[in-house]
Coordinates of C-alpha atoms and ligand atoms in Angstrom, one line a residue:
Chain A
M1179 CA 87.1 82.4 93.0
Y1180 CA 85.7 80.5 90.8
N1181 CA 83.4 78.3 88.5
Y1182 CA 82.5 75.0 89.3
V1183 CA 84.8 72.6 87.8
E1184 CA 83.5 68.9 86.8
D1185 CA 86.0 66.2 86.1
G1186 CA 83.5 63.7 85.0
D1187 CA 84.3 61.0 87.4
S1188 CA 82.5 61.8 90.3
K1189 CA 78.4 60.8 89.7
T1190 CA 76.7 61.3 93.0
S1191 CA 73.2 59.4 92.3
A1192 CA 70.5 62.0 93.3
Y1193 CA 69.8 61.2 96.3
M1194 CA 66.2 60.1 97.3
E1195 CA 64.9 62.4 99.9
Q1196 CA 62.9 60.2 102.7
D1197 CA 61.6 62.9 104.3
Q1198 CA 59.0 64.5 101.4
E1199 CA 57.6 66.9 103.1
K1200 CA 60.5 68.8 104.6
Y1201 CA 61.8 68.6 101.1
E1202 CA 58.9 70.1 99.7
A1203 CA 59.1 73.1 102.5
F1204 CA 62.5 73.4 101.3
M1205 CA 61.8 73.9 97.8
T1206 CA 59.0 76.3 98.6
R1207 CA 61.4 78.3 100.4
I1208 CA 64.4 78.9 97.7
E1209 CA 61.5 79.3 95.2
A1210 CA 60.0 82.3 97.0
G1211 CA 63.8 83.5 97.6
E1212 CA 64.3 83.0 100.8
K1213 CA 68.0 81.8 101.8
I1214 CA 68.8 78.8 103.7
E1215 CA 70.9 79.2 106.8
A1216 CA 73.7 76.8 108.1
D1217 CA 71.6 75.1 110.7
D1218 CA 68.6 74.5 108.6
W1219 CA 67.4 71.4 107.1
M1220 CA 68.4 70.9 103.8
P1221 CA 68.5 68.3 101.0
A1222 CA 71.8 65.8 101.6
D1223 CA 72.6 66.5 97.4
Y1224 CA 72.2 70.4 98.3
R1225 CA 74.4 70.3 101.1
Q1226 CA 77.2 67.6 99.2
A1227 CA 76.5 70.4 96.0
L1228 CA 77.5 73.2 98.0
I1229 CA 80.4 71.6 99.9
K1230 CA 82.1 70.6 96.5
L1231 CA 81.5 74.0 95.1
I1232 CA 82.7 76.3 98.0
S1233 CA 85.4 74.3 99.2
M1234 CA 86.7 74.1 95.5
H1235 CA 85.9 78.1 95.2
G1236 CA 87.8 78.5 98.7
I1237 CA 90.7 76.6 97.7
S1238 CA 91.0 77.7 94.3
E1239 CA 91.1 81.5 95.7
I1240 CA 94.3 79.9 97.9
M1241 CA 95.9 78.6 94.9
G1242 CA 95.0 81.1 92.9
A1243 CA 97.2 83.2 94.7
L1244 CA 100.3 80.9 93.9
P1245 CA 100.5 81.8 90.3
E1246 CA 100.3 85.7 90.9
K1247 CA 102.4 85.0 93.9
E1248 CA 105.5 84.7 91.3
W1249 CA 105.4 88.4 90.4
V1250 CA 104.5 89.9 94.0
P1251 CA 108.2 90.6 94.9
K1252 CA 108.9 91.1 91.1
A1253 CA 106.3 94.0 89.9
P1254 CA 108.5 96.4 88.1
T1255 CA 107.3 99.6 90.0
L1256 CA 106.3 101.0 93.6
K1257 CA 102.7 101.3 92.5
R1258 CA 102.4 97.8 90.9
K1259 CA 104.2 96.4 94.0
L1260 CA 101.5 97.7 96.1
G1261 CA 98.6 97.1 93.6
I1262 CA 99.5 93.2 93.3
M1263 CA 100.3 92.6 97.3
A1264 CA 96.8 94.3 97.9
K1265 CA 95.0 92.1 95.2
V1266 CA 96.8 88.8 96.1
Q1267 CA 96.2 89.5 99.9
D1268 CA 92.3 89.8 98.9
E1269 CA 92.3 86.5 97.3
M1270 CA 93.8 84.8 100.1
G1271 CA 91.3 86.4 102.3
H1272 CA 88.2 85.6 99.9
G1273 CA 89.8 81.9 100.6
Q1274 CA 89.6 82.3 104.2
L1275 CA 86.1 83.6 103.8
L1276 CA 85.1 80.7 102.0
L1277 CA 86.6 77.9 103.6
R1278 CA 84.5 79.1 106.9
V1279 CA 81.5 78.5 104.8
A1280 CA 82.5 75.1 103.8
E1281 CA 83.4 74.2 107.4
D1282 CA 80.2 75.1 108.4
L1283 CA 78.5 72.8 105.8
M1284 CA 80.8 69.8 106.7
K1285 CA 80.0 69.8 110.3
P1286 CA 77.6 67.3 110.2
Y1287 CA 80.1 64.7 108.5
G1288 CA 82.8 65.8 110.9
K1289 CA 85.3 67.1 108.6
T1290 CA 87.3 70.3 109.3
R1291 CA 89.9 72.4 107.4
E1292 CA 92.5 70.1 107.7
D1293 CA 90.6 67.6 105.9
L1294 CA 90.1 69.9 103.0
M1295 CA 94.2 70.8 102.8
E1296 CA 94.8 67.0 102.8
D1297 CA 91.8 66.3 100.3
L1298 CA 93.7 68.9 98.1
L1299 CA 97.3 67.4 98.7
N1300 CA 96.2 63.9 97.8
G1301 CA 94.0 65.3 94.9
D1302 CA 90.4 64.5 96.1
L1303 CA 89.9 68.2 95.9
K1304 CA 90.2 70.1 92.7
F1305 CA 91.2 73.8 92.3
H1306 CA 90.4 75.6 89.1
N1307 CA 92.0 74.6 85.7
V1308 CA 93.1 78.2 85.4
F1309 CA 95.8 78.0 88.5
H1310 CA 97.4 74.7 86.7
M1311 CA 98.9 77.0 84.3
P1312 CA 102.4 78.5 84.3
T1313 CA 103.4 82.4 84.3
K1314 CA 106.1 83.4 82.1
T1315 CA 106.1 87.3 81.8
W1316 CA 105.1 89.9 84.0
A1317 CA 102.1 90.2 81.3
D1318 CA 100.7 87.1 83.1
A1319 CA 100.2 89.0 86.2
G1320 CA 98.1 91.5 84.4
M1321 CA 96.2 88.8 82.3
V1322 CA 95.3 87.2 85.4
G1323 CA 93.8 90.2 87.1
W1324 CA 92.1 91.2 83.7
L1325 CA 90.6 88.3 82.2
V1326 CA 90.7 85.5 84.9
D1327 CA 89.4 87.6 87.4
G1328 CA 87.1 89.1 84.6
A1329 CA 85.9 85.7 84.2
A1330 CA 85.3 84.9 88.0
I1331 CA 83.1 88.0 87.9
I1332 CA 80.9 86.8 85.3
S1333 CA 80.7 83.3 86.9
Q1334 CA 80.3 84.9 90.5
T1335 CA 77.9 87.7 89.9
N1336 CA 75.7 84.9 88.5
M1337 CA 75.6 83.5 92.1
L1338 CA 74.9 86.5 94.0
D1339 CA 71.3 85.5 94.7
A1340 CA 72.1 82.3 95.5
S1341 CA 69.8 80.2 97.9
Y1342 CA 72.4 79.6 100.4
G1343 CA 72.7 82.6 102.8
P1344 CA 76.7 82.3 104.0
Y1345 CA 77.7 81.8 100.5
Q1346 CA 75.3 84.5 99.0
R1347 CA 76.6 87.1 101.4
A1348 CA 80.5 86.1 101.2
L1349 CA 79.7 86.7 97.6
Q1350 CA 78.6 90.1 97.6
R1351 CA 82.0 91.2 99.6
I1352 CA 83.9 89.1 96.9
C1353 CA 82.7 90.4 94.0
Q1354 CA 83.0 94.1 94.8
E1355 CA 86.9 93.3 95.6
E1356 CA 86.9 91.6 92.5
V1357 CA 85.9 94.5 90.5
F1358 CA 89.0 96.4 91.7
H1359 CA 90.9 93.3 90.9
A1360 CA 90.1 93.5 87.3
Q1361 CA 90.8 97.3 87.3
H1362 CA 94.4 96.2 88.7
G1363 CA 94.9 93.8 85.6
E1364 CA 93.6 96.0 83.0
S1365 CA 95.7 98.9 84.2
I1366 CA 98.6 96.8 83.9
I1367 CA 97.5 95.5 80.5
M1368 CA 96.8 99.3 79.3
A1369 CA 100.5 99.8 80.2
L1370 CA 101.8 97.2 78.3
A1371 CA 99.2 97.7 75.4
E1372 CA 100.6 101.5 75.3
G1373 CA 104.1 100.4 75.5
N1374 CA 107.1 99.4 73.7
D1375 CA 107.7 96.7 71.1
Y1376 CA 108.6 94.0 73.6
Q1377 CA 105.7 94.7 76.1
R1378 CA 103.4 94.3 73.4
E1379 CA 104.9 91.3 72.5
I1380 CA 104.7 89.7 75.8
L1381 CA 101.5 90.7 75.9
Q1382 CA 100.1 88.7 73.2
E1383 CA 102.2 86.0 73.9
S1384 CA 100.3 85.8 77.2
L1385 CA 97.2 86.1 75.7
N1386 CA 98.1 83.6 73.1
R1387 CA 98.7 81.1 76.1
W1388 CA 95.9 81.8 78.4
W1389 CA 93.0 81.9 75.6
P1390 CA 92.2 78.2 75.7
A1391 CA 92.5 77.9 79.5
L1392 CA 89.5 80.7 79.8
L1393 CA 87.5 79.5 77.6
M1394 CA 87.4 76.4 79.7
F1395 CA 87.3 78.3 82.7
F1396 CA 83.5 77.9 82.5
G1397 CA 83.3 74.4 82.0
P1398 CA 82.1 72.2 79.4
S1399 CA 78.7 73.1 77.5
S1400 CA 77.3 69.8 78.6
A1401 CA 77.6 66.5 80.7
E1402 CA 78.5 65.1 77.1
T1403 CA 81.7 66.9 76.7
T1404 CA 83.2 65.2 79.7
G1405 CA 80.9 62.7 81.1
S1406 CA 78.8 64.5 83.8
S1407 CA 77.6 68.1 84.5
K1408 CA 76.4 69.3 87.9
Q1409 CA 74.9 72.4 86.4
D1410 CA 71.8 71.4 86.5
I1411 CA 71.6 70.6 90.0
M1412 CA 73.2 73.8 90.7
I1413 CA 70.0 75.8 89.0
N1414 CA 67.5 73.7 90.1
Y1415 CA 68.5 74.8 93.6
K1416 CA 69.0 78.2 92.9
I1417 CA 72.6 78.4 93.2
R1418 CA 73.1 80.0 90.3
K1419 CA 71.2 81.1 87.3
S1420 CA 73.2 80.3 83.9
T1421 CA 74.5 77.4 82.3
N1422 CA 78.1 77.3 81.4
E1423 CA 77.6 78.5 77.8
E1424 CA 75.6 81.2 78.9
L1425 CA 78.4 82.6 81.1
R1426 CA 81.1 81.8 78.5
Q1427 CA 78.9 83.7 75.8
A1428 CA 78.8 86.8 78.3
F1429 CA 82.6 86.5 78.8
L1430 CA 83.4 86.7 75.2
S1431 CA 80.4 89.5 74.4
K1432 CA 82.3 91.5 77.5
Y1433 CA 86.2 90.9 76.6
L1434 CA 86.4 90.1 72.9
P1435 CA 85.7 94.0 72.1
R1436 CA 87.9 94.9 74.4
V1437 CA 90.4 92.5 73.2
F1438 CA 90.3 93.8 69.9
S1439 CA 90.2 97.6 70.6
L1440 CA 93.5 97.0 72.5
G1441 CA 95.2 95.7 69.0
L1442 CA 95.4 92.0 70.2
T1443 CA 94.4 89.2 68.6
V1444 CA 93.2 85.6 69.8
P1445 CA 94.7 82.6 68.7
D1446 CA 91.5 81.5 66.8
E1447 CA 90.9 82.6 63.2
T1448 CA 87.3 81.0 63.5
V1449 CA 85.8 83.3 66.3
R1450 CA 83.1 85.4 65.1
Y1451 CA 79.8 87.0 66.6
D1452 CA 76.7 85.3 64.5
E1453 CA 74.1 87.8 64.3
K1454 CA 71.4 85.6 63.4
E1455 CA 72.0 82.9 66.1
E1456 CA 72.8 85.9 68.6
K1457 CA 76.0 84.2 69.8
W1458 CA 79.9 83.8 69.6
I1459 CA 81.3 80.8 67.4
Y1460 CA 84.6 79.9 68.6
K1461 CA 86.9 76.9 68.2
Q1462 CA 86.1 74.7 71.1
P1463 CA 89.2 74.3 73.3
D1464 CA 90.4 70.7 73.9
W1465 CA 88.2 69.3 76.7
E1466 CA 90.6 65.9 77.3
E1467 CA 93.2 68.3 78.2
F1468 CA 91.0 70.3 80.6
K1469 CA 90.1 66.8 82.5
Q1470 CA 93.8 66.0 82.7
I1471 CA 94.4 69.4 84.0
I1472 CA 92.2 69.7 86.5
R1473 CA 93.1 66.1 87.6
N1474 CA 96.4 67.7 88.8
K1475 CA 97.9 66.7 85.3
G1476 CA 98.4 70.3 84.1
P1477 CA 101.9 72.3 83.3
R1478 CA 102.4 73.5 86.9
S1479 CA 99.9 71.3 89.1
K1480 CA 102.5 69.3 90.7
E1481 CA 104.9 72.2 91.2
R1482 CA 101.9 74.4 93.0
L1483 CA 100.7 71.4 95.3
R1484 CA 104.7 70.7 96.0
V1485 CA 104.6 74.3 97.4
R1486 CA 101.3 74.0 99.2
E1487 CA 102.4 70.7 100.7
I1488 CA 105.7 72.3 101.7
A1489 CA 104.1 75.2 103.7
Y1490 CA 101.5 72.7 105.3
E1491 CA 104.3 70.0 106.3
N1492 CA 107.2 72.8 107.2
N1493 CA 104.8 74.6 109.5
R1494 CA 103.2 71.8 111.4
W1495 CA 105.4 72.5 114.4
V1496 CA 104.0 76.2 114.7
R1497 CA 100.5 74.6 114.6
Q1498 CA 101.1 72.0 117.1
A1499 CA 102.6 74.9 119.1
L1500 CA 99.6 76.8 119.0
A1501 CA 97.3 73.7 119.9
T1502 CA 99.6 73.0 122.9
D1503 CA 99.1 75.9 125.0
P1504 CA 97.9 79.6 124.3
V1505 CA 99.0 82.0 126.4
S1506 CA 97.2 84.6 127.8
V1507 CA 98.2 87.9 126.5
Chain B
M1288 CA 116.5 126.0 120.1
S1289 CA 114.5 123.7 117.8
K1290 CA 114.9 124.4 114.2
I1291 CA 112.5 123.6 111.8
V1292 CA 113.0 122.6 107.9
E1293 CA 109.6 123.0 106.0
T1294 CA 110.8 122.0 102.4
A1295 CA 113.2 120.2 100.3
E1296 CA 114.2 123.4 98.9
I1297 CA 115.3 124.7 102.2
A1298 CA 117.3 121.4 103.1
R1299 CA 118.9 121.7 100.0
Q1300 CA 120.7 124.7 101.1
D1301 CA 122.6 123.2 103.8
P1302 CA 125.2 120.3 102.7
S1303 CA 125.7 119.0 106.0
Y1304 CA 121.9 118.7 106.8
Y1305 CA 121.0 117.4 103.4
Q1306 CA 123.8 114.8 103.6
A1307 CA 122.6 113.6 107.0
L1308 CA 118.7 113.7 105.9
R1309 CA 119.7 111.5 102.7
E1310 CA 121.2 109.0 104.7
L1311 CA 118.5 109.0 107.3
L1312 CA 116.0 108.8 104.6
F1313 CA 117.9 105.8 102.9
Q1314 CA 118.1 104.1 106.2
L1315 CA 114.1 104.4 107.0
A1316 CA 113.3 103.5 103.0
D1317 CA 115.5 100.4 102.6
D1318 CA 114.6 98.7 105.9
D1319 CA 110.9 98.9 105.3
F1320 CA 111.5 97.9 101.7
I1321 CA 113.9 94.8 102.4
I1322 CA 111.5 93.6 105.0
S1323 CA 108.6 94.0 103.1
F1324 CA 110.1 92.1 100.1
R1325 CA 111.3 89.4 102.4
G1326 CA 107.6 89.5 103.8
S1327 CA 106.0 89.1 100.3
E1328 CA 108.1 85.8 99.4
W1329 CA 106.3 84.4 102.5
L1330 CA 103.0 84.7 100.8
G1331 CA 100.8 81.6 100.6
L1332 CA 103.4 79.9 102.6
A1333 CA 102.3 81.1 106.2
P1334 CA 101.4 78.7 109.1
H1335 CA 97.9 79.3 108.4
I1336 CA 95.0 81.0 106.1
E1337 CA 94.6 83.7 108.4
E1338 CA 98.2 84.6 109.1
D1339 CA 98.8 84.6 105.4
V1340 CA 96.1 87.2 105.2
A1341 CA 97.2 89.1 108.2
Y1342 CA 101.1 89.1 107.1
S1343 CA 100.4 89.9 103.6
S1344 CA 98.5 93.1 105.1
I1345 CA 101.5 94.2 107.0
T1346 CA 103.8 93.7 104.4
Q1347 CA 101.7 95.7 102.3
N1348 CA 101.6 98.4 104.5
T1349 CA 105.4 98.1 105.1
M1350 CA 106.0 98.6 101.3
G1351 CA 103.7 101.6 101.6
H1352 CA 105.9 103.0 104.2
A1353 CA 109.1 102.5 102.1
V1354 CA 107.4 104.4 99.1
M1355 CA 106.5 107.5 101.5
Y1356 CA 110.6 107.5 102.2
Y1357 CA 111.4 107.1 98.9
N1358 CA 109.0 110.1 97.7
L1359 CA 110.7 112.2 100.0
L1360 CA 114.0 111.4 98.6
E1361 CA 112.8 112.3 95.0
E1362 CA 111.6 115.4 96.3
L1363 CA 115.1 116.0 97.7
G1364 CA 116.1 115.5 94.1
E1365 CA 117.9 111.9 94.6
G1366 CA 116.0 110.8 91.4
D1367 CA 113.2 108.9 90.4
A1368 CA 111.6 106.8 93.6
N1369 CA 111.1 103.8 91.3
F1370 CA 115.0 104.1 90.6
L1371 CA 115.9 104.4 93.9
A1372 CA 114.0 101.4 94.7
H1373 CA 114.8 99.1 92.0
D1374 CA 118.0 100.5 90.6
R1375 CA 120.5 101.3 93.4
G1376 CA 123.4 98.5 93.7
A1377 CA 123.9 96.7 97.1
S1378 CA 126.6 98.9 98.3
D1379 CA 124.2 102.1 98.0
R1380 CA 121.7 100.5 100.3
R1381 CA 121.3 101.4 103.6
N1382 CA 119.2 98.7 105.1
G1383 CA 120.7 96.8 108.2
A1384 CA 122.3 93.8 107.1
Y1385 CA 120.2 91.1 108.8
L1386 CA 116.9 92.5 107.4
E1387 CA 118.0 91.0 104.1
K1388 CA 118.9 87.8 105.4
R1389 CA 117.0 84.8 103.4
N1390 CA 113.7 83.5 104.7
G1391 CA 115.2 80.2 105.2
E1392 CA 116.3 77.2 103.1
G1393 CA 115.0 77.5 99.3
K1394 CA 113.5 79.9 97.0
Y1395 CA 110.2 81.2 97.2
L1396 CA 108.9 79.5 94.1
E1397 CA 111.0 76.2 94.5
E1398 CA 111.2 74.4 97.7
P1399 CA 110.6 77.2 99.6
Y1400 CA 111.8 75.5 103.5
F1401 CA 111.2 78.8 105.2
D1402 CA 111.8 79.3 109.1
W1403 CA 108.3 80.7 110.7
A1404 CA 110.9 80.8 113.8
L1405 CA 113.0 83.4 111.9
A1406 CA 110.2 85.3 110.4
V1407 CA 108.7 85.7 114.0
V1408 CA 111.9 86.8 115.7
R1409 CA 113.1 89.1 113.0
N1410 CA 109.6 90.9 112.6
Y1411 CA 109.2 91.3 116.4
F1412 CA 113.0 92.7 116.7
Y1413 CA 112.3 95.0 113.4
E1414 CA 108.9 96.3 114.5
S1415 CA 110.2 97.1 118.2
F1416 CA 113.0 98.9 117.1
K1417 CA 111.2 100.6 114.4
K1418 CA 108.6 102.2 116.9
V1419 CA 111.8 103.6 118.5
K1420 CA 113.0 105.1 116.0
L1421 CA 109.8 106.3 114.2
E1422 CA 109.1 108.2 117.9
A1423 CA 112.6 109.7 117.7
I1424 CA 111.6 111.0 114.0
S1425 CA 108.3 112.1 114.7
T1426 CA 109.5 115.5 116.0
S1427 CA 112.1 115.7 113.1
S1428 CA 113.5 119.0 112.0
Y1429 CA 112.6 118.0 108.7
K1430 CA 108.7 119.1 108.8
P1431 CA 108.0 116.7 105.9
L1432 CA 109.5 113.7 107.6
A1433 CA 108.0 114.4 110.9
N1434 CA 104.6 114.0 109.3
V1435 CA 105.5 110.7 107.5
A1436 CA 106.7 109.4 110.7
K1437 CA 103.5 110.5 112.3
K1438 CA 101.3 108.6 109.8
V1439 CA 103.4 105.6 110.0
L1440 CA 103.5 105.3 113.6
M1441 CA 99.2 105.3 113.4
E1442 CA 99.4 101.9 111.3
H1443 CA 102.6 100.7 113.8
P1444 CA 100.8 99.5 116.7
Y1445 CA 98.7 96.5 115.0
H1446 CA 101.9 95.7 113.5
F1447 CA 103.9 95.4 116.4
A1448 CA 101.1 93.9 118.3
H1449 CA 100.8 91.1 116.0
W1450 CA 104.3 90.2 116.1
K1451 CA 104.6 90.4 119.8
L1452 CA 101.9 88.3 120.0
W1453 CA 103.6 85.5 118.0
I1454 CA 106.5 85.5 119.7
K1455 CA 104.8 85.1 123.2
Q1456 CA 103.1 82.4 122.4
L1457 CA 105.7 80.4 120.8
Q1458 CA 107.9 80.6 123.5
T1459 CA 105.6 79.7 126.0
S1460 CA 104.0 76.7 124.0
S1461 CA 105.8 73.3 122.8
E1462 CA 109.2 72.4 123.2
E1463 CA 110.1 72.2 119.6
A1464 CA 108.6 75.9 119.3
K1465 CA 110.8 77.4 122.5
K1466 CA 113.9 75.9 121.1
R1467 CA 113.4 77.2 117.6
I1468 CA 112.6 80.7 118.7
Q1469 CA 115.3 80.8 121.1
N1470 CA 117.9 79.7 118.5
R1471 CA 116.4 82.3 116.1
I1472 CA 117.1 84.9 119.1
E1473 CA 120.5 83.9 119.9
E1474 CA 121.2 83.9 115.9
A1475 CA 119.6 87.8 116.0
W1476 CA 122.1 88.7 118.7
E1477 CA 124.8 88.6 116.6
E1478 CA 123.6 90.2 113.5
F1479 CA 120.8 92.8 114.5
L1480 CA 123.2 95.7 115.9
D1481 CA 123.6 97.4 112.9
V1482 CA 119.7 97.8 112.6
L1483 CA 120.1 99.7 115.9
E1484 CA 122.7 102.0 114.6
L1485 CA 122.6 105.3 112.4
G1486 CA 125.8 104.8 110.6
N1487 CA 128.4 107.3 109.5
Y1488 CA 126.0 110.4 109.6
G1489 CA 124.7 109.4 113.0
N1490 CA 126.4 112.5 114.7
E1491 CA 124.8 115.0 112.2
M1492 CA 121.3 113.5 112.4
V1493 CA 121.5 114.4 116.0
Q1494 CA 123.3 117.8 115.8
H1495 CA 120.6 118.7 113.2
Q1496 CA 117.8 117.3 115.4
L1497 CA 116.5 115.3 112.4
I1498 CA 116.2 112.4 115.2
A1499 CA 115.8 113.4 118.7
I1500 CA 117.8 110.3 120.2
D1501 CA 121.7 108.8 119.0
E1502 CA 122.1 105.6 118.6
E1503 CA 123.0 104.8 121.9
T1504 CA 119.6 105.8 123.2
I1505 CA 117.8 103.7 120.7
K1506 CA 119.6 100.9 121.6
G1507 CA 119.2 101.3 125.0
N1508 CA 115.2 101.8 124.2
W1509 CA 115.0 98.8 122.2
L1510 CA 116.7 96.8 124.8
E1511 CA 114.0 97.8 127.6
E1512 CA 111.2 96.7 125.1
V1513 CA 112.5 93.5 124.3
K1514 CA 113.6 92.7 128.0
T1515 CA 109.9 92.6 128.9
V1516 CA 109.1 90.1 126.2
L1517 CA 112.1 87.7 125.6
V1518 CA 111.7 84.7 128.1
A1519 CA 115.6 84.1 128.4
M1520 CA 117.7 87.2 127.2
P1521 CA 121.1 85.8 125.2
E1522 CA 124.4 87.0 127.2
G1523 CA 126.7 88.4 125.0
P1524 CA 126.7 92.0 123.6
L1525 CA 124.9 92.4 120.3
G1526 CA 126.9 91.9 117.7
K1527 CA 126.8 92.9 113.8
K1528 CA 128.2 90.0 112.3
Y1529 CA 127.7 91.0 108.5
G1530 CA 129.5 94.4 109.1
S1531 CA 127.1 97.7 109.3
G1532 CA 124.3 97.7 106.4
R1533 CA 124.0 101.6 107.7
N1534 CA 127.5 102.3 105.6
G1535 CA 126.8 100.2 102.6
E1536 CA 128.1 96.7 104.3
H1537 CA 125.9 94.1 102.8
T1538 CA 125.7 90.1 102.0
S1539 CA 124.8 87.9 99.0
D1540 CA 121.7 87.5 100.2
L1541 CA 120.8 91.0 99.5
D1542 CA 122.3 90.5 95.8
Q1543 CA 119.6 87.6 95.6
A1544 CA 117.0 89.9 96.8
L1545 CA 118.0 92.8 94.3
G1546 CA 118.1 89.9 91.5
T1547 CA 114.9 89.3 91.8
L1548 CA 113.0 92.4 92.9
A1549 CA 114.3 94.6 90.1
E1550 CA 114.1 91.3 87.5
V1551 CA 110.9 93.2 85.6
F1552 CA 112.3 96.5 86.0
Q1553 CA 115.7 95.4 84.9
S1554 CA 114.7 93.8 81.8
D1555 CA 113.8 97.8 80.3
K1556 CA 114.5 100.6 82.3
T1557 CA 113.2 102.8 79.4
A1558 CA 109.6 101.1 79.7
I1559 CA 106.6 102.7 81.6
W1560 CA 105.2 99.5 83.3
Ligands
FE2_1979 FE1 88.9 86.1 94.7
FE2_1980 FE1 90.2 88.4 92.1

């Protein structure tokens, strides 16, 4: 899934393009709405921004399966078991699709998927802040589908017209599936909201816990907050259209009325819609904490990476066996 | 002469028929349910991402099959399908005991040192058995069951081919892989037998034409299949080290599974989830 995460410590200096002519032709193409393909010429900072965006998106899909995975075997009814299995399978599928797109972009640098996995494990490749958070109750399974996937839909539909063709096409399919995920999540939430006291209690408790992470989801509104911002380059190169803050506002406009209509609250007494300014006023989440989280210092960062690491190490013999001698069947 | 029982209502009129049908349905439902549970624990831990996608798809389909059987039991009057899946104790379960075995060391959320060799051998053995059993009930005298079997058989070839390819590949690749697979095969040989059996009501199942073949034939047909794939067949006879799951004999691994899969359900049985 998910929105571009900025950590504030990896400033790539805007690369001065040698070949001005190629660069201008490239800009003319994307401004005319043409799509760039994997083998086309592209500026180095465009390629690097895409690699970072897409590998982070892909790996977040995969790491995003882990918090939900906790609830797959535990889903409380047969219908819920089938629903959450289908959803998490989709997420793994998104990861697969996106890593392939990233792999093509990395070819000129001689990097592969193995490198991405190693980057993830050694902390060079970040995954999205929401997936560093713990899940405590079944309500979290609903909250992830409803609001995390809901936030993902907002940020991904913003890139449905992205200038890079392979990513743009992958997003069409991903966004279609995300709509089902949000419905799946909403259905879990509705059952809890209409349920007994205990169910409503775990629902509200879950929303309280997820709220700051959901605000952080879209990233800081400007470079000042965390020290750097890639949103400008993403917009200039027509990868996405809106700023972080615009996306967050769209999220609040879509979901806060629904939250309130279910009789739920958010842990922010100051939150309100300002008619004059035409925007939501809300308490900023702790951006210092955000920086820590995406540096793998979040509440569950270590455990989730550990699971990934075990899977990677523990299956090494299988990957080696597959590389040995493929049998003809 | 072949008899056809069209509805649950007619099935209930003959106590002997009903009893055998009920047992058979619980075997089918519980087998798919527990192996799907073990599959769901693997999620995110498979050797590569493509496999994670494929395995979770199979796991999900398999859960879908279990649901169809639990629904047939609900129609028969055995109670709500969700309760049948989540609220029966170990001794009421009818799955083969080998199918409940843990995936390896560790837990699915903590230090999951799961063994892919076990996953491959177990799923290949299970899917090849499932094919034999499904074909034998696709002509079942109980029409609703025959219909479900035909549906499941349509999805089955993909699952079966998937695991067959895995075992073939690993049996003929690195020395380490060969050894790991062979060890799991030898182990399964001592544990798999009750999966192939029909339990205490097996004779009645055959007499009532609920299933077309008896357990000896199931075993024989299954052996025919695995002989074509296993590079080295284990020498001894098949065993059922943990007793007969078909008659409610199970291991503590099943208790662990039930504790996990019913955790939320059990937290409030009256709630609507
Ligand atoms: Fe996704
Ligand atoms: Fe999703």
